[in-house]
Coordinates of C-alpha atoms and ligand atoms in Angstrom, one line a residue:
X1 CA -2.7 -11.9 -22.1
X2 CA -4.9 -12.5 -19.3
X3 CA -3.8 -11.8 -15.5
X4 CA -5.7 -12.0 -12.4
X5 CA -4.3 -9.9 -9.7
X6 CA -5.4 -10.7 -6.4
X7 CA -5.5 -9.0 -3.1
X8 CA -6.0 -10.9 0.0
X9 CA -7.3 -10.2 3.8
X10 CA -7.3 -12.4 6.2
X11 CA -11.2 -13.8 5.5
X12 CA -11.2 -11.7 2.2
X13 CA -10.2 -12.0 -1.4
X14 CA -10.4 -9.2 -4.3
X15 CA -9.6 -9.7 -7.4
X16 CA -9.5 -7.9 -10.7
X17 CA -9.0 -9.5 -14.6
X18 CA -7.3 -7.3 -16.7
X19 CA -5.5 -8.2 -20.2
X20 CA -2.7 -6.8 -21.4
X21 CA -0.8 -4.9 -22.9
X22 CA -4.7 -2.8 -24.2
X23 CA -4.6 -2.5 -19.6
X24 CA -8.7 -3.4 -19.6
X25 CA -10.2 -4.3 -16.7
X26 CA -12.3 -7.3 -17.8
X27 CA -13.8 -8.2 -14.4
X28 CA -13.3 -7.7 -10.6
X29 CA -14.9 -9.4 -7.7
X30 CA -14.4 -10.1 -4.1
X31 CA -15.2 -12.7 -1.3
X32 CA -15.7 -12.0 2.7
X33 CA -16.1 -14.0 5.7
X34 CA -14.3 -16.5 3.8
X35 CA -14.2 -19.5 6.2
X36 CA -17.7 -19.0 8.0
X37 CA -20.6 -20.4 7.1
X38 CA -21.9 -17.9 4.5
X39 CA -19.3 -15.8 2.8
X40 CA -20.7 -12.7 0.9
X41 CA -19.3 -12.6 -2.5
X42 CA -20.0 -10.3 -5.6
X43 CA -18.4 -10.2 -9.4
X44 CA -18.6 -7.6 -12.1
X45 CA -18.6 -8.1 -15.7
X46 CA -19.1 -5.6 -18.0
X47 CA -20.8 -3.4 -15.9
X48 CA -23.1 -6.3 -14.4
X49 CA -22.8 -6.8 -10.8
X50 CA -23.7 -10.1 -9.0
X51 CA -23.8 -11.0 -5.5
X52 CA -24.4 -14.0 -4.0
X53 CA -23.9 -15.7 -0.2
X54 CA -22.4 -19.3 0.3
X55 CA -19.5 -21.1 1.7
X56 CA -16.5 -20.8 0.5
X57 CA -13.9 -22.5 2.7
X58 CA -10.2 -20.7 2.2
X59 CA -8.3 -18.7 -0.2
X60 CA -8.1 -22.1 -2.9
X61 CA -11.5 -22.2 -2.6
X62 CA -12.1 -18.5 -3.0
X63 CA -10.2 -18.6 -6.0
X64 CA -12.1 -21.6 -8.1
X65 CA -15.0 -19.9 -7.1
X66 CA -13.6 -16.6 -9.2
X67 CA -12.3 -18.9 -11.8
X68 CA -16.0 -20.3 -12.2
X69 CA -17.5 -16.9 -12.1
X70 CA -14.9 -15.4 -15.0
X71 CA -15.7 -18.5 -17.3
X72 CA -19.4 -19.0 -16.6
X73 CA -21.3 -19.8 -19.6
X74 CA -23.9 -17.2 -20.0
X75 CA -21.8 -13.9 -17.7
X76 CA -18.3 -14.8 -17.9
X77 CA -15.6 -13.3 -19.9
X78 CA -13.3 -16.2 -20.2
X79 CA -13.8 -19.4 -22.5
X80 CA -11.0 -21.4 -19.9
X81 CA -9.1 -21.2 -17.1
X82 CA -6.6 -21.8 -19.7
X83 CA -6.3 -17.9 -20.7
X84 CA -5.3 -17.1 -17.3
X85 CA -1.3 -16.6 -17.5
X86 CA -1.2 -16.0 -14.2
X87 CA -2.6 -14.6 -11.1
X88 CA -0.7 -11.7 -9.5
X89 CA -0.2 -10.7 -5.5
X90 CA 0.8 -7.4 -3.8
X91 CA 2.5 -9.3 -1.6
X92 CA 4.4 -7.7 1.2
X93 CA 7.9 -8.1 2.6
X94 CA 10.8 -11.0 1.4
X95 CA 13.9 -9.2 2.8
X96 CA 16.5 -9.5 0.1
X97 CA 14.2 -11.3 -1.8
X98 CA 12.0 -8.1 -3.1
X99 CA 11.1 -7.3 -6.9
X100 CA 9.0 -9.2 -8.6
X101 CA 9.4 -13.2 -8.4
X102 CA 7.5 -16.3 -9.3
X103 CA 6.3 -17.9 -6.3
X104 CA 9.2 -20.9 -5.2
X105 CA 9.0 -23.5 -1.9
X106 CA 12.0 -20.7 -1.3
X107 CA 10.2 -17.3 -1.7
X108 CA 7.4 -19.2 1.0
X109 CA 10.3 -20.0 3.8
X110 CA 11.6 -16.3 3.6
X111 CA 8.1 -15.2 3.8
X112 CA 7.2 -17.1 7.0
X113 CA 11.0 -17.0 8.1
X114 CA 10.1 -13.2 8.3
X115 CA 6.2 -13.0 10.0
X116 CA 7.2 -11.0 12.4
X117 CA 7.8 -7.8 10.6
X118 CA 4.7 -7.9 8.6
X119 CA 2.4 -10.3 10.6
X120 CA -1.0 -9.3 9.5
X121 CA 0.0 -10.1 5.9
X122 CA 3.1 -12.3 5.3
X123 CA 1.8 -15.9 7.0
X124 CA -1.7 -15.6 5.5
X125 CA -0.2 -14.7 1.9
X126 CA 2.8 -17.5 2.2
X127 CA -0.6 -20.3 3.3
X128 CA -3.2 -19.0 0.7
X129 CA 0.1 -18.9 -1.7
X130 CA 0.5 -23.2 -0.6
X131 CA -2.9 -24.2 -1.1
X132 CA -3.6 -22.0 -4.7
X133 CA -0.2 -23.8 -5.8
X134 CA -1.5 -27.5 -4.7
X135 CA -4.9 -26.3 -6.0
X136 CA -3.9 -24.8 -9.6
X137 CA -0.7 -27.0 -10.4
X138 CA 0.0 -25.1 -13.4
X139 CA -0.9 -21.5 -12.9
X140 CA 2.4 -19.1 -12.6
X141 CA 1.7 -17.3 -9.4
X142 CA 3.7 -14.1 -8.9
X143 CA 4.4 -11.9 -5.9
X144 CA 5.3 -8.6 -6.3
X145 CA 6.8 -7.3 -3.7
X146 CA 6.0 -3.9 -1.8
X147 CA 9.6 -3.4 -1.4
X148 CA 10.3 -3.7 -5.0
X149 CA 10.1 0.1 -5.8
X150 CA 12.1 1.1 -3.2
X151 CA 15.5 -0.7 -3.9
X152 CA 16.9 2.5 -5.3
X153 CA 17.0 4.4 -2.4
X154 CA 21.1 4.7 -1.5
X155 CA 22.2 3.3 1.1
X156 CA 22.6 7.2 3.0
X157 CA 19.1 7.0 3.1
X158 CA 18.6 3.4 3.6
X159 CA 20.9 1.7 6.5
X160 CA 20.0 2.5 10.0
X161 CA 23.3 3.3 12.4
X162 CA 23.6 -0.1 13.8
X163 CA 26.6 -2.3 13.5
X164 CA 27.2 -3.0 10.1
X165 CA 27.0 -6.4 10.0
X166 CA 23.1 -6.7 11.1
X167 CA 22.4 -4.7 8.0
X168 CA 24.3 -7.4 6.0
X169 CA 23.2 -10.3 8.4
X170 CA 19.8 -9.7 9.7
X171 CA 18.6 -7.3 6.7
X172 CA 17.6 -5.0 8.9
X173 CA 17.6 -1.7 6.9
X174 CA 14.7 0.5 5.8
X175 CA 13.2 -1.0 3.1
X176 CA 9.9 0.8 2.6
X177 CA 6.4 -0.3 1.4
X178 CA 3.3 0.6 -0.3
X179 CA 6.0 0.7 -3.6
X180 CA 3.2 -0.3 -6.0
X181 CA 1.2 2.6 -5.1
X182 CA 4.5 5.4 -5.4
X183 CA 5.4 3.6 -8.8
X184 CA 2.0 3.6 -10.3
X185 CA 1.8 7.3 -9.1
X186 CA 5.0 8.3 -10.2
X187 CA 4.8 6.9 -14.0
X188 CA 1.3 8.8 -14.3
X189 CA 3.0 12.1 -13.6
X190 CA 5.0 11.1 -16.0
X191 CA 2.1 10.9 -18.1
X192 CA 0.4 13.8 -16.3
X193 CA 3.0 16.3 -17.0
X194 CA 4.2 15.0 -20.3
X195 CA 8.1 14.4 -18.7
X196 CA 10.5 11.9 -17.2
X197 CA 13.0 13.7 -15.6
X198 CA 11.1 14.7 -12.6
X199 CA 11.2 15.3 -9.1
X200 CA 8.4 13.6 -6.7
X201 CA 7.0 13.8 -3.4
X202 CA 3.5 11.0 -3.6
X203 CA 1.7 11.0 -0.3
X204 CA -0.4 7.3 0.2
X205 CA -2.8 8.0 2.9
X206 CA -5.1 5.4 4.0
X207 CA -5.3 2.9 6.4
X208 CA -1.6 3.1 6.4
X209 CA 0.4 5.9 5.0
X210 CA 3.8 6.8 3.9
X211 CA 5.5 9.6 1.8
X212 CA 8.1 8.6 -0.8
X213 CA 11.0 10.7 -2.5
X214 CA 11.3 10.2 -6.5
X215 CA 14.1 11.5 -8.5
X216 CA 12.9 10.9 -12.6
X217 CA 11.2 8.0 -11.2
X218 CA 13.7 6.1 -9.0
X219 CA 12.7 6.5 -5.1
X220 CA 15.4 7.7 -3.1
X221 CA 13.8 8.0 0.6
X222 CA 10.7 6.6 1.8
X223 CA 9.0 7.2 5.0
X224 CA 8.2 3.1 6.3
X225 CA 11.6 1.6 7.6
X226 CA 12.1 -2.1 8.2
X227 CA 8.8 -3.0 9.1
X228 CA 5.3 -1.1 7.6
X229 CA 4.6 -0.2 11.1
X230 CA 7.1 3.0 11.4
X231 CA 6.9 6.2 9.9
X232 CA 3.7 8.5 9.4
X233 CA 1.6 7.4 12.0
X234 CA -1.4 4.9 10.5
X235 CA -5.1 4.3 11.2
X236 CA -3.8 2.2 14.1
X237 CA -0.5 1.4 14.0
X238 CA 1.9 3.5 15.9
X239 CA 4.2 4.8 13.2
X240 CA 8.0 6.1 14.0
X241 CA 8.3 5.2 17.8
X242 CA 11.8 4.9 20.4
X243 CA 12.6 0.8 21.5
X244 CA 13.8 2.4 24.7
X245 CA 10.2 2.7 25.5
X246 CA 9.5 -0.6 25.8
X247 CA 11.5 -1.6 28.5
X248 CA 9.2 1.1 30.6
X249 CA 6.4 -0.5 29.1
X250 CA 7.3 -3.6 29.8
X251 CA 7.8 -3.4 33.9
X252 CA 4.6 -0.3 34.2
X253 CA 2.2 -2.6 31.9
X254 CA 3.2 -6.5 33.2
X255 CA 2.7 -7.3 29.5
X256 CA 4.8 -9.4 27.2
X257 CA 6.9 -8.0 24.6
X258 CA 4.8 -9.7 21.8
X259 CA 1.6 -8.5 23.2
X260 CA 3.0 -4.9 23.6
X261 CA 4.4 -5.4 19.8
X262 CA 0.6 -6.3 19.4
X263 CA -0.4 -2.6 20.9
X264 CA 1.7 -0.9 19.2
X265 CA 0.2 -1.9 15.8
X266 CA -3.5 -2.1 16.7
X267 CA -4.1 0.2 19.7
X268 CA -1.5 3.1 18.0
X269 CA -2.3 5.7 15.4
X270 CA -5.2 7.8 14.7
X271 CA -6.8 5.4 17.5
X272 CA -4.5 5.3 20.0
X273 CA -4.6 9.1 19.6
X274 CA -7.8 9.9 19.6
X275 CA -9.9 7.5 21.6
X276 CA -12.8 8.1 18.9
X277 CA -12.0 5.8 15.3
X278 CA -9.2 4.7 13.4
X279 CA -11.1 5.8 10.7
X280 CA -9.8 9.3 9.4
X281 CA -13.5 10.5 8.5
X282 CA -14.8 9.6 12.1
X283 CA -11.8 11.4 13.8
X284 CA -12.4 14.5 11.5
X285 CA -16.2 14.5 12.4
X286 CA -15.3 14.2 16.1
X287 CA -12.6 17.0 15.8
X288 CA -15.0 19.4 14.1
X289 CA -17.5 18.8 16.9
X290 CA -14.5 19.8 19.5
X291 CA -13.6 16.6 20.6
X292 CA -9.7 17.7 21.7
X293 CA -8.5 14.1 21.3
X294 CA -9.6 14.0 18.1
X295 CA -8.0 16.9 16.9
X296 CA -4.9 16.2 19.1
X297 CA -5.1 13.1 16.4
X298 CA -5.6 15.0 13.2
X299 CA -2.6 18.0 14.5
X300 CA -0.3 14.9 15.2
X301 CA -0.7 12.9 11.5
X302 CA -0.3 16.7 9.5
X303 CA 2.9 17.5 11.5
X304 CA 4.7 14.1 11.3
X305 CA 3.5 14.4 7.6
X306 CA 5.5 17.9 7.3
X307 CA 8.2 16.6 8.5
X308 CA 9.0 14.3 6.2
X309 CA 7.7 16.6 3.2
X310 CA 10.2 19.5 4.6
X311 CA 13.0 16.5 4.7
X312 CA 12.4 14.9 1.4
X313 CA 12.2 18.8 -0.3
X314 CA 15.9 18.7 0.9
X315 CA 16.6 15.4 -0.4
X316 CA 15.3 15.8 -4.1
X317 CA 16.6 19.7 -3.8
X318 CA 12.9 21.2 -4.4
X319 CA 9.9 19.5 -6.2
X320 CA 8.3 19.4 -9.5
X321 CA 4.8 17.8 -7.7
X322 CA 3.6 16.6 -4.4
X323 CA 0.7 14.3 -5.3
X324 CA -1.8 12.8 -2.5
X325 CA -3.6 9.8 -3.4
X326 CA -5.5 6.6 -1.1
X327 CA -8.4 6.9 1.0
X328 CA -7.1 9.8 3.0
X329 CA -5.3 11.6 0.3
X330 CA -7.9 11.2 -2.4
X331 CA -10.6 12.2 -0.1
X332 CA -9.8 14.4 2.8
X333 CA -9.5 18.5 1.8
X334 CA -9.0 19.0 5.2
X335 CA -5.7 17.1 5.7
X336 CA -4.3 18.0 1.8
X337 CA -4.8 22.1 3.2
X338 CA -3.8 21.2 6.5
X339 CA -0.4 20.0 5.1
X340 CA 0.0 22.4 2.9
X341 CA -0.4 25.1 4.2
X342 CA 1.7 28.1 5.0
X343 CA 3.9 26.5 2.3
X344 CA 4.6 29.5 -0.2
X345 CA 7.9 29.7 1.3
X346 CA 9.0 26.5 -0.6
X347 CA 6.7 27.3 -4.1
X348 CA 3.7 25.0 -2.6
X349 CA 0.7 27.4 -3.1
X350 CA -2.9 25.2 -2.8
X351 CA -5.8 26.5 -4.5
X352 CA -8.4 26.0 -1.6
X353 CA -11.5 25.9 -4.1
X354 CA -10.3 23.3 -6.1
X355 CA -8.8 21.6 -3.0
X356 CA -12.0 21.6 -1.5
X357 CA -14.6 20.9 -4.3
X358 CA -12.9 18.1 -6.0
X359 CA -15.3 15.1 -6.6
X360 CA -14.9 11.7 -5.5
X361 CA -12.4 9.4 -7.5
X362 CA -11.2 12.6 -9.8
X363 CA -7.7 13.3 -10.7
X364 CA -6.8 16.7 -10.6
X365 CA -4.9 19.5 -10.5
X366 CA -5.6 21.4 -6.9
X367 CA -2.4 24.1 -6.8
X368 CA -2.8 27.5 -8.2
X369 CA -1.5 28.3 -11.6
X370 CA 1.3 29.7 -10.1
X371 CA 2.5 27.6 -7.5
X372 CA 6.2 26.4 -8.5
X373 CA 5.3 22.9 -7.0
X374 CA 2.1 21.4 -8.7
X375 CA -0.1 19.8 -6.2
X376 CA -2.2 16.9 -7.7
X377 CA -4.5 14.5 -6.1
X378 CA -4.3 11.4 -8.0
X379 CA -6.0 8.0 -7.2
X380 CA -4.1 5.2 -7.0
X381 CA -4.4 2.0 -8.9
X382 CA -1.9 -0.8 -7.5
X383 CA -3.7 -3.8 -9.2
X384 CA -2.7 -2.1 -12.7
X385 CA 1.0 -2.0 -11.7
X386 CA 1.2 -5.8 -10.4
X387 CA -0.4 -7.0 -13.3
X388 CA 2.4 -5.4 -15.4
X389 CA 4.9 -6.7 -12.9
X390 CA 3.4 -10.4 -13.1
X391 CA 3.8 -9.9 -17.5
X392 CA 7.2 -8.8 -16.9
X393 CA 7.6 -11.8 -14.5
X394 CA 6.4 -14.7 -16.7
X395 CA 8.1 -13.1 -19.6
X396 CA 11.1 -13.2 -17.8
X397 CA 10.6 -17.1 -16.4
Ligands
LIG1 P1 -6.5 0.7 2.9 O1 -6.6 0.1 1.5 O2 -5.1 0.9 3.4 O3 -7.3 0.1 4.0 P2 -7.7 3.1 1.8 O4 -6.7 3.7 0.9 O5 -8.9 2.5 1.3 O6 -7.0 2.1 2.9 O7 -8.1 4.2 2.9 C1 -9.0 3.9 3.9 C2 -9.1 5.1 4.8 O8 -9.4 6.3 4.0 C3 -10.2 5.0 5.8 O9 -9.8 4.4 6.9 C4 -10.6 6.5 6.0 O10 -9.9 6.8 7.2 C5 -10.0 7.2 4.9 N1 -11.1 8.0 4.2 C6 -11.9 7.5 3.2 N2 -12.7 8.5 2.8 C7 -12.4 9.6 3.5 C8 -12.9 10.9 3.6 N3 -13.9 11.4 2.8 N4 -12.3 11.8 4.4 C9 -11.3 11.4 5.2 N5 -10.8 10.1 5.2 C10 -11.3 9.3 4.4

């Protein structure tokens, strides 16, 4: 069976073919600058990349020009648009309406209904979502939902300590995101250390980040609350933060609330920190060049990331293996020793060589034999899981 998954920006759209249940990756591509006058596109087919620049007007657009590309005569890999079950969507925040779900009028509503905590992602998903189903009539599309993988965390771990009701009411609770990143992660330790029952910490560090809690595979505390703004701190997003600032804010700045929301989740973070990047590789090069700021940044992201680590080692009672994964965690040797260091105490023991020659895109062991945790770095591959998600979807339909 043939799923697309897709993965939209606001003028982008990526996109990778697999078929399933062999998992291959038949084809990925991606559009930019979709909307202006020439949007950059490129597509890969066995191994052959080709780029090309034209307009392409919106998402619907963006997605018969894939649909073309997969079932070209002469490079594509598909006879019809036919053999596409479905296409697939990391999409991002439904309240009570999380898992995996075929797209409805209904899932739509709840995802506009609720903009406001995800408002860089949830309008532009629920409009590219309309016009691909006016477009493609009879194509399942599926959303799976970042909040999915989270829905076992108990509620000691999940309701914040306001009155009752607007937990019920309002779904206001912490209902974590990034969960098809920790639930691909989590079922390759499984693979990785040949066992189910297992305890988990996965670090996703990227352009947002967040630490989840896994006990044999079930996450039980995650670090992003009700919104993915809170927690770790991001690339420029403020991360955990007190409301009763914002009354201060409010009268000392002369802004509104909404354009003060708007700060906090583009003038935050490693930015806000730093004054340099909210790119992690910039704010490491100023910081090794002494910019304080930028270290101030980096000293800031590693202790707010050892808090949670120390918290969630309490909460799973020790840890079979911490694993770092995303642009940050994949990459960066300096944040994965920074973190872990002076760790020994809890069985966390880094072996700094292999920490710090690790090539690019490898998945690896980086603790010493002895260390009681194992450390890996493992990269992460969130297309894979929604495509099983969208099978397990249409099966289900
Ligand atoms: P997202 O998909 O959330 O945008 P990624 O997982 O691709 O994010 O991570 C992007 C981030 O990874 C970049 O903003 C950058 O800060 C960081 N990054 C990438 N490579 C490195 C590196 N070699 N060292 C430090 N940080 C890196």
């Amino acid at each position: 069976m043939k799923v697309l998954v897709a993965n939209l920006g606001s003028t982008s759209f990526k996109y990778r073919l697999y078929d399933l249940p062999s998992e291959t990756q038949l084809a990925r591509g991606g559009i930019d600058r979709i909307g202006m006058a020439a949007s950059a596109c490129f597509v890969e087919i066995n191994g052959q990349k080709q780029e090309s620049t034209l307009p392409v007007a919106d998402h619907a657009a963006a997605v018969g020009m894939c649909l073309e590309q997969l079932t070209h005569p002469q490079h594509g890999c598909l006879k019809s648009v036919e053999e596409v079950a479905a296409i697939g969507f990391k999409a991002v925040f439904a309240g009570n309406m999380s898992g995996v779900r075929v797209v409805t009028d209904e899932l739509l509503k709840k995802m506009e209904d609720l903009s406001d905590i995800a408002p860089a992602h949830n309008p532009m998903y629920a409009k590219a979502m309309r016009q691909l189903r006016s477009a493609f009539p009879k194509l399942p599309l599926v959303a799976a939902l970042e909040t999915g993988f989270h829905e076992t965390i108990p509620p000691e771990n999940r309701l914040y300590a306001i009155p009752y009701e607007w937990s019920e009411e309002f779904e206001i609770k912490r209902w974590g995101y990034h969960g098809a990143s920790h639930r691909y992660l989590n079922t390759r330790m499984v693979q990785l250390l040949g066992r189910g029952d297992l305890k988990v910490i996965t670090c996703h560090l990227g352009g947002s980040n967040s630490l989840c809690a896994a006990r044999d595979g079930k996450s039980q505390a995650t670090s992003m609350g009700m919104s993915p703004q809170t927690g770790l701190l991001h690339n420029n997003r403020v991360g955990d933060f007190d409301p009763y600032a914002l009354p201060i804010l409010l009268r000392k700045t002369g802004r509104t609330l909404e354009q003060l929301l708007e700060d906090l989740s583009s003038k935050g973070g490693l930015l806000g920190l730093s004054g340099v990047s909210q790119d992690a590789r910039d704010v490491e090069e100023a910081a090794a060049k002494g910019n304080a700021r930028a270290q101030l940044a980096l000293d800031v992201f590693v202790a707010s990331i050892r808090q949670y680590l120390g918290a969630y080692l309490t909460v799973l009672g020790g840890a079979d293996a911490i694993v770092f994964s995303a642009g940050i965690g994949e990459n960066s040797s300096l944040i994965r020793a920074a973190v872990c260091k002076n760790m020994e105490w809890a069985g966390i023991e880094l072996d700094l060589a292999k920490n710090s020659s690790l090539p690019r895109g490898s998945e690896s062991r980086i603790s010493t034999d002895s260390s009681r945790v194992q450390v890996w770095v493992v990269p992460t591959n969130e297309e894979l899981v929604v495509a099983r998600q969208t099978v397990e979807a249409i099966g289900k339909k």
